[in-house]
């Protein structure tokens, strides 16, 4: 899951980025409003976190710009003002949720999970396919009730696959959402990580869940 | 008591007094002139009687019928007459006095002997009051007769009573009518006051957008309305400023709080290396310093607003101060590879607070260094100009747009260029500078062009030559 953080206070941006990275999200940080809008328009993010008070371009304008481009990515706004009207304006301009500073990191993470759920039809909380279950809140992965330990990147890759079950995911898509890099030479790494995942999830099981779609990418499904 | 009632009461009392005085005077004058008229007619009648008696050689008259034919004017019903002998006994009297004995009073007799005429009032039970004139007839030094003519005061009294009645009845009516009028007029005059009260109540309820409609007339109410509206204008502005200020202040304080809370929580989420904790603690310390500075500056400004900041009033040699500040700023500039040059200095003494003046120049130099590009130069110069010490700080940095130049002295105001240029700064420095210059009765000006640099000039009045 790839997240863009637009926040001009360097330190605030940095700890948000680190907290998200520790949760295996791929994070881009931008301190400038206009640049941030460009990034949001050019890259397919899963969540945008936008501070409302920004130099060069206020957060509200970023929201409007994103929604005008018909991009439906969930947006979480950060406001320092506790005033209601700021929040109302933000929500009206297309934000999905808001947090007032100072905020608790746990709350930020919970809200991001909620925003990520919003797009899918699955039941809230646990992602499930066949007997494979992934709980984003606890980052616990089980198959057939058995715990599976994953590294941070493996987890991120699996979460992305599980959130898009039954869809073909190309290597550029995976690299964009799991690693915050957009180059194709990166595909090797992806193949390596998919193999790691296969070893931990499908190895020794009769039912394979991770499928290679020749010439395009990967897909998670029950066949 | 409501003003309307009071006004009406005052008005009513004044009117009642005027009415009473007027009526009393009217009554007294009328009574006087009516009585005078009666006396005059009595006098004329008596004179006519005396004249006829004289024509007849003062012969005693025989009886009434003859008398009446002799003096037809005596036969008038409203008058009667009696003729007394010098001893005071009645010799003849007109028929209309038959019912009563009306002896000559002693006083009248005595006055008659002295040869003078006398008027008297008399009152008998169950009779209207009478008015009498007694005229002595003296022939060759002897008192022959006393002629007395009388008339009832009936009509006079009736007229006076009627007048009194009219006055007593009409006075309360007039009073009541004009009180009602006064009440109505006071209400009309006070209606704008009620409107003002209502508006004031709405404003007190927090709605500062309310304004009174100004009446067309330039009277007291019009002036009051205008003054009131002006006052609300100022209130609204200062409320807006306060709201802006406190929201800015809370924003400025929230940012360090967010950093501290976020970094601390993040550090505590899982076990970390000691160095990681150290980084967090150091960062938190930075934020604490930042908050302390903001709180100090806010406190200073709010105390300055309330006039609670103490200021020294001592002679301060500016040239020495500037040299000192220049040394300090040079160190500041070194970090960013910026040269701070003292261009000119003159001997100048101003009266004021050295610490505050130092703060002023340091703030200006700090800005100049902060908003310069690395490798740039900052100039500082002290010159003398028309009883003023002129201290100017010039940089060739990012500059300030024309429309921002009046705003940068506002609290927390920072230009977007400045924010993009550096994160450091809360936007309070220049507010404090402006306050310091003003409390030295000087003024602070800025000249700037975007991208070319800025010059801040402080003009401070010189100490009087004797000081
Ligand atoms: N020399 C300068 N060149 C360009 N801009 C300036 C200069 N001095 C002040 N400004 C502008 O005026 C604003 C207000 O200045 P001020 O000194 O009050 O605040 P600050 O420097 O941002 O913060 P601090 O309160 O820490 O001084 C600055 O943010 C900047 O936009
Ligand atoms: Mg400053």
mmCIF file of C-alpha atoms and ligand atoms in Angstrom, chain B residues 363 366-367 370 429, ligand 2:
data_model
loop_
_atom_site.group_PDB
_atom_site.id
_atom_site.type_symbol
_atom_site.label_atom_id
_atom_site.label_comp_id
_atom_site.label_asym_id
_atom_site.label_seq_id
_atom_site.Cartn_x
_atom_site.Cartn_y
_atom_site.Cartn_z
ATOM 1 C CA UNK B 363 15.879 40.845 15.594
ATOM 2 C CA UNK B 366 18.530 37.975 12.544
ATOM 3 C CA UNK B 367 15.858 38.457 9.879
ATOM 4 C CA UNK B 370 17.842 34.455 7.887
ATOM 5 C CA UNK B 429 9.976 39.119 15.840
HETATM 6 MG MG1 LIG C 2 12.429 37.389 12.779
#
